[in-house]
C-alpha cells in the first residue's frame, strides 16, 4: 500500500448537495491516509453512458493502484449488484449497471470482477438509497487500507455491459460516428478516435479523409487557435477523439449540437 | 491530535469565486497537515436554515475530532459573535447566527460553546467582510494544530438558536411537516423523520400510516427504482427523512415543489 | 521542500468535465505528496483578465513556496510560450498570455520568469489542446518534487503583459475606475483600491470623498449589514477593493451591473 492511496470519485451528485462531502467523510473515517480526488460530480443525473465515457477515457492519467469510485446509480437499492473491478493496475468500484463498459472493452492483461458481498465492510446502518456513502465509500476505504480484493466477494463473469455508440462503416465506405459529450467550452466530442480513422477500411491516413457534419465539410486543425475565427472546425483532441469546435466560440450553442448527432468521415 | 486532522467546509461561497480556495490557503499556511474536505459550497446565499440542516444531518459521517467550519453569515462584521462549539466528539466553528441550531437540538453528553475572542489567532489584518478567511479559517487551523478550546475564549450559554420548521400534530391527529430541501435530482426532502413517524401519537408503525401531499396519497417505497415510472412516490431517505421523488424523473420541477410546502402523515 | 508542497489550480475548466480531476491525477502520479488546492475552476471561459485578477489578489493567502498553476489558455497549442514565474516566495506556472500581469505589476524583491522548454518533464505523448494536463501539471509536480527552476528553461524578460483596467484621474479631479468582477452574491467589485483612494491627487482621506455610480452617490459602509435594506451601498472589501452591494440582496441583478461599468470617486 502507498502512504497516501488515491481514491477518485466520478458521480452525478452535483456540487450543491452534501453527497460528495459525506462520501469523503466516510472514507477518511476508515482510512485517514486516503487521498481523495474528484474527477467530476457533474455527470448528468443517471447518465450511465456519460459516466462510462468519462471514467473510461480518464483513469489512465492516475497512478497505478488508484481506486476509482463511480456512482451513477439509478437502480440503487434494487437487485443490481455492487462490484469491484481490477483492470491492469487500476481498481474500480460501483454498481453493476454497465458504467464500467469502456473498461471492459479495453484490452488488458488482467480483468477481474468481484461481486461485493462482504457486508461487514459496509456502514452498519446502510440505507437502500445512498450506497455511494454506505457501500462504495467504505469498501474503497478498506481496499485502500490493505484489505485484499478476494475479501470483498467472489469473481463473476456475467457483469453487465451496455451498448455504447461505436462508429461503424457504411456500405458506401463512410465511417459514421456521433457526438457523445459537450464540454464546458461548447466543444462537441465524438466517439470517433484517431485509431478508428487509421483502422477502418476506407480511411488510411489522416491526410486522406474529410469530415462531414450536416453535409458540410469541416476543416481539420491541429489546435484551437489554428482555426479561422467564428468557423466550425474539428481536431483530434487530448483523448484522441474527433472534436468539433469554434475557436474562442461555442460550437454547441451556435450550431445547437447535442449528443447523438452523427458525424461522418470519408475518403477525400 | 491526529496526523492529518480533518477540517470540513460548509458555505454559501459557490464555486466560481476564489473564496473557498483562499480559506484553504489560510488553513494550510497555519497547519500544513490539515486535511480539508468540502461538504458543500452550494448553500443558497445567506440561507442559514439550509446550512443548519446540512451540517446537522451530515457531520456524524466524519471522524471524531473533525472540525466543521460553517460560513453562511449575512451579518458578517456586525456585533454577531464568532463561536466554537464542541458537541460530543465534533467541533464546529462559525457565526453565532443559529447555524448550529440542529446541533444544539440533538441530545449530547457534552455541549460546550465558546465565544471566540482570541484575536491573536485571527489574520493580522482582518477585514469586516470576510471572516471566513480572517477569523474562522485561522481559528480552525490553530485548533487543529493542538491549541485547546479554552484558549479561544470563554464559555457562553446564550448562543443563538433559530426556529427550524418542526413537524407538529394537528388536533385531528395528523402529523404535518414540510419540504425543507430540494436536491440535485429534484427530490423533495421533508423535515419528517422516521422517528417522528414512530413517536408522534397518532402514528404508531410505518405500516400503519399514509402520506398526503396536496390532498393526494403518495405511495411509500423502499428505494427509488421500486416506484412505477413517472409517478410521485416517497421513501425514508438516507438521513431517515421522508422524501418525495419520481424514479429517474424530477419531482420538484414536474410538480413545482419548493421548500415550505406542507406534507402530512396520518393513520391509515 | 516541504513534506506536503502546495499546488493551487485556477482555471476556466468548470466542474462538469473531468479536466481538473485529470490534472490532479497527473500531478499525484509524479509527486504523491503534493497537496492540491482548487482556487477556482469557474473563471469565465478564456477570460484572461478575470484569471489575472483572481490569482493576483489571492495568491498571498497561501504558504510561501506554493506553486500556482493557472490555465486560462485560448492560445493553447500555438506559439505562445509556457512559462514559470518566481515572484518573491511564490511560483506561478501557465501560458505566457498575460495571465500573470497582476503579479508582474506588483512590486517584488525578486521576479524571475523562465520559458519552459524542458520537454522531458512533459507527459510523453502531449496533446496540442490540453497543455494543462500535459505540460503545466507535470512541470508543477516536478518543481514540487525538488527539481530547480533553472532546470525548466532559460530566463526571459519579454514575457507578455496585458492591459488591465486601471483607475485614472480625469482633468476634473475625479478618479474613474470600473467594475471588474461580479461575485456569487451579486456584489460588483471594482478596480479601485483603498490605496488608490489615498494616493490619487484629488482624494486625500477616506472620509473626504464620495462615490458615484450612474450619477448617484452611493453610501460607503464598513460591512454589509451596516447598510439599509434594499439600498445600493459600497464598502472596501476583503481585498481592499471598492465593492458595490445590497445587503442580503443582489446588486448586480437588481441594477443590471456588468464588468466594465464605470464607478467614480471625487472629493466630497
Coordinates of N, CA and C in Angstrom, one line a residue, chain A residues 45-46, chain B residues 182-188 229-233 244-258:
Chain A
X45 N -27.5 13.7 -14.3 CA -28.2 12.7 -13.4 C -28.6 11.5 -14.1
X46 N -28.1 10.3 -13.6 CA -28.5 9.0 -14.1 C -27.9 8.6 -15.5
Chain B
X182 N -34.5 20.8 -1.7 CA -34.7 20.1 -3.0 C -33.3 19.8 -3.4
X183 N -33.0 18.5 -3.7 CA -31.6 18.1 -4.1 C -31.5 18.2 -5.6
X184 N -30.3 17.8 -6.0 CA -29.9 17.9 -7.5 C -30.8 17.1 -8.4
X185 N -31.4 16.0 -7.8 CA -32.2 15.1 -8.6 C -33.7 15.5 -8.6
X186 N -33.9 16.7 -7.9 CA -35.3 17.1 -7.8 C -36.1 16.4 -6.7
X187 N -35.4 15.7 -5.9 CA -36.1 15.0 -4.8 C -36.4 16.1 -3.7
X188 N -37.6 16.0 -3.1 CA -38.1 17.0 -2.1 C -38.0 16.4 -0.7
X229 N -42.7 4.0 -13.0 CA -42.1 5.1 -13.7 C -43.1 6.3 -13.8
X230 N -42.6 7.5 -13.5 CA -43.4 8.7 -13.7 C -44.3 9.1 -12.6
X231 N -44.4 8.3 -11.6 CA -45.4 8.6 -10.5 C -44.6 9.2 -9.3
X232 N -45.3 10.1 -8.7 CA -44.7 10.7 -7.4 C -44.9 9.7 -6.3
X233 N -43.8 9.4 -5.7 CA -43.7 8.4 -4.6 C -42.9 9.0 -3.4
X244 N -40.0 13.0 -1.1 CA -40.8 12.8 -2.3 C -39.9 12.7 -3.5
X245 N -40.2 11.8 -4.4 CA -39.4 11.6 -5.6 C -40.2 11.0 -6.7
X246 N -39.6 11.1 -7.9 CA -40.1 10.4 -9.1 C -38.9 9.6 -9.6
X247 N -39.0 8.3 -9.7 CA -37.9 7.5 -10.2 C -37.4 7.9 -11.5
X248 N -36.1 8.2 -11.6 CA -35.5 8.7 -12.9 C -36.2 10.0 -13.4
X249 N -37.0 10.7 -12.6 CA -37.6 11.9 -13.0 C -37.2 13.0 -12.1
X250 N -37.8 14.1 -12.1 CA -37.5 15.3 -11.3 C -38.8 15.8 -10.6
X251 N -39.1 15.3 -9.4 CA -40.3 15.6 -8.7 C -40.5 17.1 -8.5
X252 N -39.4 17.8 -8.2 CA -39.5 19.2 -7.9 C -40.0 20.0 -9.1
X253 N -39.4 19.7 -10.2 CA -39.7 20.5 -11.4 C -41.1 20.1 -12.0
X254 N -41.3 18.8 -11.9 CA -42.6 18.3 -12.5 C -43.8 18.8 -11.7
X255 N -43.7 18.8 -10.4 CA -44.8 19.2 -9.5 C -44.6 20.6 -9.0
X256 N -43.5 21.3 -9.4 CA -43.2 22.6 -8.9 C -43.2 22.7 -7.4
X257 N -42.5 21.9 -6.8 CA -42.4 21.8 -5.3 C -41.2 22.7 -4.8
X258 N -41.5 23.5 -3.8 CA -40.5 24.3 -3.2 C -40.4 24.1 -1.7

